[in-house]
PDB file of C-alpha atoms and ligand atoms in Angstrom:
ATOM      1  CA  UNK A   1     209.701 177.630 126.428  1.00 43.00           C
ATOM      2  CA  UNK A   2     205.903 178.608 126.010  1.00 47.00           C
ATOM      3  CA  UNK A   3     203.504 181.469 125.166  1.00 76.00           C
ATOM      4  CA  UNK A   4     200.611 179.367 125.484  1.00 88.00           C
ATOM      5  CA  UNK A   5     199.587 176.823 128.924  1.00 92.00           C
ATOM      6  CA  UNK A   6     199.969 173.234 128.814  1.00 94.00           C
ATOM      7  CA  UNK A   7     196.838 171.904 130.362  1.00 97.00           C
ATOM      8  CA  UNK A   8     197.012 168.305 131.437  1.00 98.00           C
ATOM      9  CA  UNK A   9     194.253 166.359 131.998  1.00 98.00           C
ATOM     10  CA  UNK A  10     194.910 162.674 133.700  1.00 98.00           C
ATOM     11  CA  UNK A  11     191.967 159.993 135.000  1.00 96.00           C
ATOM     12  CA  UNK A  12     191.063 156.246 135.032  1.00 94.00           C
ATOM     13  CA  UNK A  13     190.925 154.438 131.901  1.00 90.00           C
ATOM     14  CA  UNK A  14     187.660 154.857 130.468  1.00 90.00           C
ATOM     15  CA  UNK A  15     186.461 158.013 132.862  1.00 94.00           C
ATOM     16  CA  UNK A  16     185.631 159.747 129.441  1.00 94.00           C
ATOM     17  CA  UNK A  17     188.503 162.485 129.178  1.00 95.00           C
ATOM     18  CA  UNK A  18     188.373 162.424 125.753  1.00 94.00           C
ATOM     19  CA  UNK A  19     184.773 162.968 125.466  1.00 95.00           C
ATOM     20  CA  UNK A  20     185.068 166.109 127.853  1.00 97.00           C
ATOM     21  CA  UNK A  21     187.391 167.681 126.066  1.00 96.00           C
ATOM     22  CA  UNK A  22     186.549 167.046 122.220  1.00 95.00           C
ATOM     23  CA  UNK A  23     183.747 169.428 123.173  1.00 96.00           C
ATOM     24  CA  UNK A  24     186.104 172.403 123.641  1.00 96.00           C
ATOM     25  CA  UNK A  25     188.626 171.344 121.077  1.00 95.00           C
ATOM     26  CA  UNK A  26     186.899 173.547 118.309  1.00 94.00           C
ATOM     27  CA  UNK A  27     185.836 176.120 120.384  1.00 96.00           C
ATOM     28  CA  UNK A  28     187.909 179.063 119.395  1.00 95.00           C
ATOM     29  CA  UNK A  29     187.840 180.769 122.502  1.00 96.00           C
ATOM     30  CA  UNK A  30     190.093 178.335 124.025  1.00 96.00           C
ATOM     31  CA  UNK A  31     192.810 177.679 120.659  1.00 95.00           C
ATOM     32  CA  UNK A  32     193.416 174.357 122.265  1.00 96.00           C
ATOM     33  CA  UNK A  33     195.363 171.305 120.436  1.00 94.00           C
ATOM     34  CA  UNK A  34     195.900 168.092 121.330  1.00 94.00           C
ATOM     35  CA  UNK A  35     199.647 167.006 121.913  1.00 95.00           C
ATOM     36  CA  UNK A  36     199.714 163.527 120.068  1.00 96.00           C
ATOM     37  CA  UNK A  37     201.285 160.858 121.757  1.00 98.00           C
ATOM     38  CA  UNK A  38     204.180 157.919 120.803  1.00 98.00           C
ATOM     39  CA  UNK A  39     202.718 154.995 121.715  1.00 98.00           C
ATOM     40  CA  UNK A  40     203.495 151.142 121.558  1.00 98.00           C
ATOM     41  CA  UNK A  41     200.370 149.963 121.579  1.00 97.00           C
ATOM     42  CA  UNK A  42     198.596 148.895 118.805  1.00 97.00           C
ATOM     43  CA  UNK A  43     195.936 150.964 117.193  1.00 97.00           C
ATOM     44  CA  UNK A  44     192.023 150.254 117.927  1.00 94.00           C
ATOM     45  CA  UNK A  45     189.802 150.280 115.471  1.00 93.00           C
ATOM     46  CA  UNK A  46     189.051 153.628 113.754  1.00 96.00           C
ATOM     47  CA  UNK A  47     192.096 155.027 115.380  1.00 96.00           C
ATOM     48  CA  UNK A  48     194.463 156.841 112.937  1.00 98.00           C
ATOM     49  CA  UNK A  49     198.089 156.865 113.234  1.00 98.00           C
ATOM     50  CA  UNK A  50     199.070 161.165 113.348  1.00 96.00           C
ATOM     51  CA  UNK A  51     195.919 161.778 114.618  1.00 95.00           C
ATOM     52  CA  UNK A  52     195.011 159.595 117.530  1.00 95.00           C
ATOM     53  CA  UNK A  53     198.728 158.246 118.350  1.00 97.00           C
ATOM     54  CA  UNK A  54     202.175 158.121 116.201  1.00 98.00           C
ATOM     55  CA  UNK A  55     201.995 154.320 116.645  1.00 98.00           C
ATOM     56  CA  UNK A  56     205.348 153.051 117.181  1.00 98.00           C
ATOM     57  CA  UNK A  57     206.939 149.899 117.271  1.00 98.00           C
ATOM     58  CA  UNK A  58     209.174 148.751 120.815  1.00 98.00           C
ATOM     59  CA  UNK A  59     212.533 149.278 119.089  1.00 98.00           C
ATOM     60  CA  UNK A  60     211.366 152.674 117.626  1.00 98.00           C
ATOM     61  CA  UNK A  61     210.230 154.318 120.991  1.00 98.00           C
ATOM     62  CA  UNK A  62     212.910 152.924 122.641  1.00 98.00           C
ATOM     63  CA  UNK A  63     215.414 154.886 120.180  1.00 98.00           C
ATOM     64  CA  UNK A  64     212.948 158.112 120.829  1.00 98.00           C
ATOM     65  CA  UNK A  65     214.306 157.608 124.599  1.00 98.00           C
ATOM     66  CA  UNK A  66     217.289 157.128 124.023  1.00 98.00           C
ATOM     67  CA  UNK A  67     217.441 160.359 121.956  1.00 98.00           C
ATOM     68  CA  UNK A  68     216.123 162.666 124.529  1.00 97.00           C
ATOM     69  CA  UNK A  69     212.611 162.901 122.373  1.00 97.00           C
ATOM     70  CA  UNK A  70     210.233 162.631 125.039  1.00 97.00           C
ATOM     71  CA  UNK A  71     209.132 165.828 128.005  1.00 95.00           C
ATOM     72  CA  UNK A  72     208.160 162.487 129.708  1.00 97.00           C
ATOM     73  CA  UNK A  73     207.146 158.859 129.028  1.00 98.00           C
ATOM     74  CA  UNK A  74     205.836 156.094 130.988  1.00 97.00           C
ATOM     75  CA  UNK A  75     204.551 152.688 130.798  1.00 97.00           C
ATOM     76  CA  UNK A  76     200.785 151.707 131.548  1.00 94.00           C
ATOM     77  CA  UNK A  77     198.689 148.643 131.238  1.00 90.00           C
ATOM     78  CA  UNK A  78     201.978 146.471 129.603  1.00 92.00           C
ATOM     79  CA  UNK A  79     202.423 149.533 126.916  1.00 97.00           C
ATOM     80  CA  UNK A  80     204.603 152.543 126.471  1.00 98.00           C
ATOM     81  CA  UNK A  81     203.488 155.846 126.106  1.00 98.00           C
ATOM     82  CA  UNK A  82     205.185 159.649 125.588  1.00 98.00           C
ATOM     83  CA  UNK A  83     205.067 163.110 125.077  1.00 97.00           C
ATOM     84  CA  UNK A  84     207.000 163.890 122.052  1.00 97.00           C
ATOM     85  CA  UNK A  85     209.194 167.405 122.730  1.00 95.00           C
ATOM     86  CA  UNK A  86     208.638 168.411 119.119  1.00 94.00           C
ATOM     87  CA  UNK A  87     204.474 167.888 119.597  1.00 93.00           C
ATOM     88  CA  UNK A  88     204.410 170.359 122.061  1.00 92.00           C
ATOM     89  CA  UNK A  89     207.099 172.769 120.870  1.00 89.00           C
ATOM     90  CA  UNK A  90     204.960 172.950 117.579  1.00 83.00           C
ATOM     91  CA  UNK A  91     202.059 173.959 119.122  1.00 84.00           C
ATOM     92  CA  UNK A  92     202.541 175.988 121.468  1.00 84.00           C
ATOM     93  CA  UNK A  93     203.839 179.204 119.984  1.00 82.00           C
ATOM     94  CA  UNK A  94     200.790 179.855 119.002  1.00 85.00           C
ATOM     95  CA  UNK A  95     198.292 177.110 121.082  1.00 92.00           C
ATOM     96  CA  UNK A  96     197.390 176.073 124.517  1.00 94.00           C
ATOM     97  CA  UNK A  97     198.392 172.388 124.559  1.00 95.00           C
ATOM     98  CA  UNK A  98     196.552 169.766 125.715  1.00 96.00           C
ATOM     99  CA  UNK A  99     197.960 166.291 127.161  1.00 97.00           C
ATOM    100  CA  UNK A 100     195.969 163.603 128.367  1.00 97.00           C
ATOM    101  CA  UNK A 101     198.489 161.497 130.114  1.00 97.00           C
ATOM    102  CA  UNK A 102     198.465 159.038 132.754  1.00 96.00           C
ATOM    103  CA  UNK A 103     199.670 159.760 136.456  1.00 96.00           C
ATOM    104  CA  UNK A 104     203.003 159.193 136.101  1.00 96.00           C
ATOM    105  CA  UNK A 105     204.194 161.135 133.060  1.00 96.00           C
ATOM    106  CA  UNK A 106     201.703 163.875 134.639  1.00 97.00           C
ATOM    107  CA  UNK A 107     203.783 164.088 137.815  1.00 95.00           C
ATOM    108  CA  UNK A 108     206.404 164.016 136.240  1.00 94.00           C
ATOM    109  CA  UNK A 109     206.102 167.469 134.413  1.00 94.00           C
ATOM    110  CA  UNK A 110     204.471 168.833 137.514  1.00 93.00           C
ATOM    111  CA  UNK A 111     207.868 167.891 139.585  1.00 91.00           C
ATOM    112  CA  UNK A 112     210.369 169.284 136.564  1.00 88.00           C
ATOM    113  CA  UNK A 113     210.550 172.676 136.300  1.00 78.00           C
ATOM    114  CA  UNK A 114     210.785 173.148 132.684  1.00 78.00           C
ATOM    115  CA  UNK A 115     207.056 174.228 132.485  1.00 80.00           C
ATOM    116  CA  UNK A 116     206.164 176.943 134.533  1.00 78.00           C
ATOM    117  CA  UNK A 117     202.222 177.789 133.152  1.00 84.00           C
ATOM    118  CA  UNK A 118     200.730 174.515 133.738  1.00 93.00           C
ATOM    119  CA  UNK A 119     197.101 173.706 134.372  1.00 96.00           C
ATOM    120  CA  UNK A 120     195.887 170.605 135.483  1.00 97.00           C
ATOM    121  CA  UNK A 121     192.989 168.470 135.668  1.00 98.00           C
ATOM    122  CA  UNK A 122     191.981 165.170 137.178  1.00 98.00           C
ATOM    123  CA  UNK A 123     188.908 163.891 136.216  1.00 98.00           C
ATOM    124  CA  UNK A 124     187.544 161.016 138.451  1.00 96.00           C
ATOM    125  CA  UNK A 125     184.328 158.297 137.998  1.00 95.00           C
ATOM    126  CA  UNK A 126     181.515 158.085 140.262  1.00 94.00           C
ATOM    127  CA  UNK A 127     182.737 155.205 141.843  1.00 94.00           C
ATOM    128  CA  UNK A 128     185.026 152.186 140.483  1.00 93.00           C
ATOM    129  CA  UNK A 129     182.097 149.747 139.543  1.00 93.00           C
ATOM    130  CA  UNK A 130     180.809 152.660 137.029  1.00 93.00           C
ATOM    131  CA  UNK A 131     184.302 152.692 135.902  1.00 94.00           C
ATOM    132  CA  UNK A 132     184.222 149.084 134.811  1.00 93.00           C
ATOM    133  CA  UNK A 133     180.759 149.253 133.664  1.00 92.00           C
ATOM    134  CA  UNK A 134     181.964 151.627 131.029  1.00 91.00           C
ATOM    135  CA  UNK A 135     185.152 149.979 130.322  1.00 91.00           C
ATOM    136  CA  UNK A 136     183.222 146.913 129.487  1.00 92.00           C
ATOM    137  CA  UNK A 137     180.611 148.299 127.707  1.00 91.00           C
ATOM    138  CA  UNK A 138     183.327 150.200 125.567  1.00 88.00           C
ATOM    139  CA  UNK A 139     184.939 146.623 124.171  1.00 87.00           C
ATOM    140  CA  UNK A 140     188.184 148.073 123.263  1.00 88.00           C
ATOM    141  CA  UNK A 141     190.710 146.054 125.789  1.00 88.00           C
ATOM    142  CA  UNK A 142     190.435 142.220 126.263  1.00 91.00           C
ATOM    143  CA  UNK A 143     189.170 140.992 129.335  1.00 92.00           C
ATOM    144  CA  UNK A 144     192.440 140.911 131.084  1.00 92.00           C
ATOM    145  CA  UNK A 145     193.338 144.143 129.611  1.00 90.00           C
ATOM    146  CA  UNK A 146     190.320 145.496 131.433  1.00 92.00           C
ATOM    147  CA  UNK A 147     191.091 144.078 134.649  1.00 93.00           C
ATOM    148  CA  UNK A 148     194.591 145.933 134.677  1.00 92.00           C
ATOM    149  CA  UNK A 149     192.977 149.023 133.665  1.00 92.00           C
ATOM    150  CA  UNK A 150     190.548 148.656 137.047  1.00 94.00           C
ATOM    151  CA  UNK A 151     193.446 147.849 139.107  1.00 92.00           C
ATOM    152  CA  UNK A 152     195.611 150.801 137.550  1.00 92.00           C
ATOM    153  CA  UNK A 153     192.482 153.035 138.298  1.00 94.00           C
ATOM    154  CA  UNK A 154     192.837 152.645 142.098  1.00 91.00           C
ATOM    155  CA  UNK A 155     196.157 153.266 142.267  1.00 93.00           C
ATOM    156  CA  UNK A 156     195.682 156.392 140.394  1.00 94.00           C
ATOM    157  CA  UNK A 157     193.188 157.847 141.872  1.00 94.00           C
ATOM    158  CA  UNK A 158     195.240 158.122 145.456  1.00 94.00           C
ATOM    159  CA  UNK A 159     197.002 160.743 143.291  1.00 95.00           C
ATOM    160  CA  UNK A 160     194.215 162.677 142.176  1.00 95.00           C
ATOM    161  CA  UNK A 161     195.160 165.431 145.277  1.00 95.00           C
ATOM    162  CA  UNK A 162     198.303 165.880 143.033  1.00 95.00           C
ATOM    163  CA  UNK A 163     196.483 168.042 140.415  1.00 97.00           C
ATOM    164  CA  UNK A 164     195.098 171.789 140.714  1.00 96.00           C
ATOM    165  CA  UNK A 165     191.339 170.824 139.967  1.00 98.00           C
ATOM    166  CA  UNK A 166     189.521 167.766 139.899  1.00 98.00           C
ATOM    167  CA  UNK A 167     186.137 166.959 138.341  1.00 98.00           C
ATOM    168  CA  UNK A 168     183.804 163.864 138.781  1.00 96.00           C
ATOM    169  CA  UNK A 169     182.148 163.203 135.401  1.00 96.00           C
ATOM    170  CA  UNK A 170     178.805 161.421 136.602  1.00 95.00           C
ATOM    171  CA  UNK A 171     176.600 163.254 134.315  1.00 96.00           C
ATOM    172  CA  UNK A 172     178.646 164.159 131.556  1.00 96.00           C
ATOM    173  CA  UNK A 173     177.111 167.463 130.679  1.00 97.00           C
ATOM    174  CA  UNK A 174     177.706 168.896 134.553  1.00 98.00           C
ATOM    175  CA  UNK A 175     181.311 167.577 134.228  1.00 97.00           C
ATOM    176  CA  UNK A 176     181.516 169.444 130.810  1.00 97.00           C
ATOM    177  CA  UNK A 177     180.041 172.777 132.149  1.00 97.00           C
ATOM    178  CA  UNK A 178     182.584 172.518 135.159  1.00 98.00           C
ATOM    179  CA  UNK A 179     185.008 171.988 132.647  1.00 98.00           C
ATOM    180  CA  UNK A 180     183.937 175.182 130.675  1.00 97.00           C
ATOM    181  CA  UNK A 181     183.674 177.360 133.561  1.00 97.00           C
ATOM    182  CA  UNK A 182     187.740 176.409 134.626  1.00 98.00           C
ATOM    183  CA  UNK A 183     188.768 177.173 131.154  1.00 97.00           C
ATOM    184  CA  UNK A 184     186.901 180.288 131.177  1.00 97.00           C
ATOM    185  CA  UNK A 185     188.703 181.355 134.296  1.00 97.00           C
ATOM    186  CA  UNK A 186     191.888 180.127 133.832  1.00 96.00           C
ATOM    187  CA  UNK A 187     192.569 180.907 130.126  1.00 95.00           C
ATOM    188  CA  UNK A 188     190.045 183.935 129.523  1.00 94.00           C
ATOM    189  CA  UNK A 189     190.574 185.489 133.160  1.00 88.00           C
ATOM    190  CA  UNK A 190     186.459 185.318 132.784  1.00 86.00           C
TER     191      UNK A 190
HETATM  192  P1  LIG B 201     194.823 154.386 126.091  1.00 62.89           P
HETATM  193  O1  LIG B 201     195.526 153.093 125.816  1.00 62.89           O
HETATM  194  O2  LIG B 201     193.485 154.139 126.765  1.00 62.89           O
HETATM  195  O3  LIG B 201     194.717 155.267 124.874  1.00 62.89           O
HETATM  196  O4  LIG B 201     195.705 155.197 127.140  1.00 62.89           O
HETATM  197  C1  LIG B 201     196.081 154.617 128.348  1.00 62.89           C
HETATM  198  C2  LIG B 201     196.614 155.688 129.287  1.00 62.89           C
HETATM  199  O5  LIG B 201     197.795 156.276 128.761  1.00 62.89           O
HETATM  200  C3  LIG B 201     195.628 156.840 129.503  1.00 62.89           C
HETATM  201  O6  LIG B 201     195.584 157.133 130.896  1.00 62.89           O
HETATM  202  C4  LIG B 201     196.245 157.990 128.732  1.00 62.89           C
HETATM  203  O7  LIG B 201     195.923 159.228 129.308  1.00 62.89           O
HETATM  204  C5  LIG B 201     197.715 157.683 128.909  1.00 62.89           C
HETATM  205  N1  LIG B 201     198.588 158.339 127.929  1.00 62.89           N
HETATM  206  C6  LIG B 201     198.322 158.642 126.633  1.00 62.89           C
HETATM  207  N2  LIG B 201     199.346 159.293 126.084  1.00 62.89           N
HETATM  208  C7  LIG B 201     200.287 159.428 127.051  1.00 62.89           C
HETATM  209  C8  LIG B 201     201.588 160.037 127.102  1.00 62.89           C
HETATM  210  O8  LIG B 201     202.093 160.613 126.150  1.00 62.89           O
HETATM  211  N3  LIG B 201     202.245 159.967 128.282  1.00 62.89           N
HETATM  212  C9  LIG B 201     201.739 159.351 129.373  1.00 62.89           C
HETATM  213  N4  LIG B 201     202.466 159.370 130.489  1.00 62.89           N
HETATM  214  N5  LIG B 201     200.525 158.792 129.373  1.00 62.89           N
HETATM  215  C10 LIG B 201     199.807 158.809 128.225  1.00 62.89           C
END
């Protein structure tokens, strides 16, 4: 299906995937692209539908299942979320892809054998009070919200052995270089 890797990066709510990788996102080195997710949750502020999500409504991801859209899907924190075939088919003629999924969906592809050039990360916190430190200082989720996200982050974690490297982002800028040094390997054979 692919000429370029699909690199997967999972981790607690709040661990700070994103911020890891928006530093290599425009390095050109790399060509890596974000796969967008379908998601039914609803947007937080300054979060742009195409860009951060395709925010979708219950009945419309259900019909994206039901279609045979999704390389996998899979609910998390009372929300749905998926990996839209056509996201990932788009970029990866000519990309490596990145998707920053949850546990489930992740082992999911890793069990399936429709991708064969997978890479994947794991990226863990110091320890689970640090993880709800940040997840409270972030404000984005309600208080309950946060408390399933904690919860979640245990459970998750147990699977971290699942996935081919895993970094613990305690000082972000060691987790980043770790980061760097994988890519270089992996994708430039550095
Ligand atoms: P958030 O609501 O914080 O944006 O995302 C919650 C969780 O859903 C995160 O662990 C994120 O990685 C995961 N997630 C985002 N998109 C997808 C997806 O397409 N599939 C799966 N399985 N998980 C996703």
């Amino acid at each position: 299906m692919s000429k370029g890797k699909i690199i997967i990066i999972s981790g607690p709510s709040g661990v700070g995937k994103k911020t890891i990788i928006d530093k290599f996102i425009n390095d050109e080195r790399f060509n890596l692209k974000y796969s967008v997710s379908a998601t039914t949750r609803k947007p937080r502020d300054g979060e742009i539908n195409g860009r951060d999500y395709y925010f979708l409504s219950e009945e419309e991801f259900n019909e994206n299942i039901k279609n045979n859209n999704f390389l996998e899907w899979a609910e998390f924190a009372g929300n749905k979320y998926g990996t839209l075939i056509s996201e990932v088919k788009k970029s990866l003629e000519n990309n490596n892809i990145i998707l920053e999924i949850e546990v489930q969906g992740a082992t999911a592809i890793m069990q399936s054998n429709i991708i064969d050039d997978l890479l994947t990360f794991f990226i863990v916190p110091p320890s689970i009070e640090e993880l709800e430190k940040r997840l409270r200082k972030r404000n984005t989720e309600t208080n309950e919200k946060i408390n399933l996200r904690i919860k979640k982050a245990s459970e998750e974690m147990k699977l971290s052995n699942k996935y081919s490297y895993v970094i613990v982002n305690d000082d972000v800028d060691v987790a980043v270089n770790e980061f760097k040094k994988i890519l270089e390997k992996e994708l430039l054979n550095e």
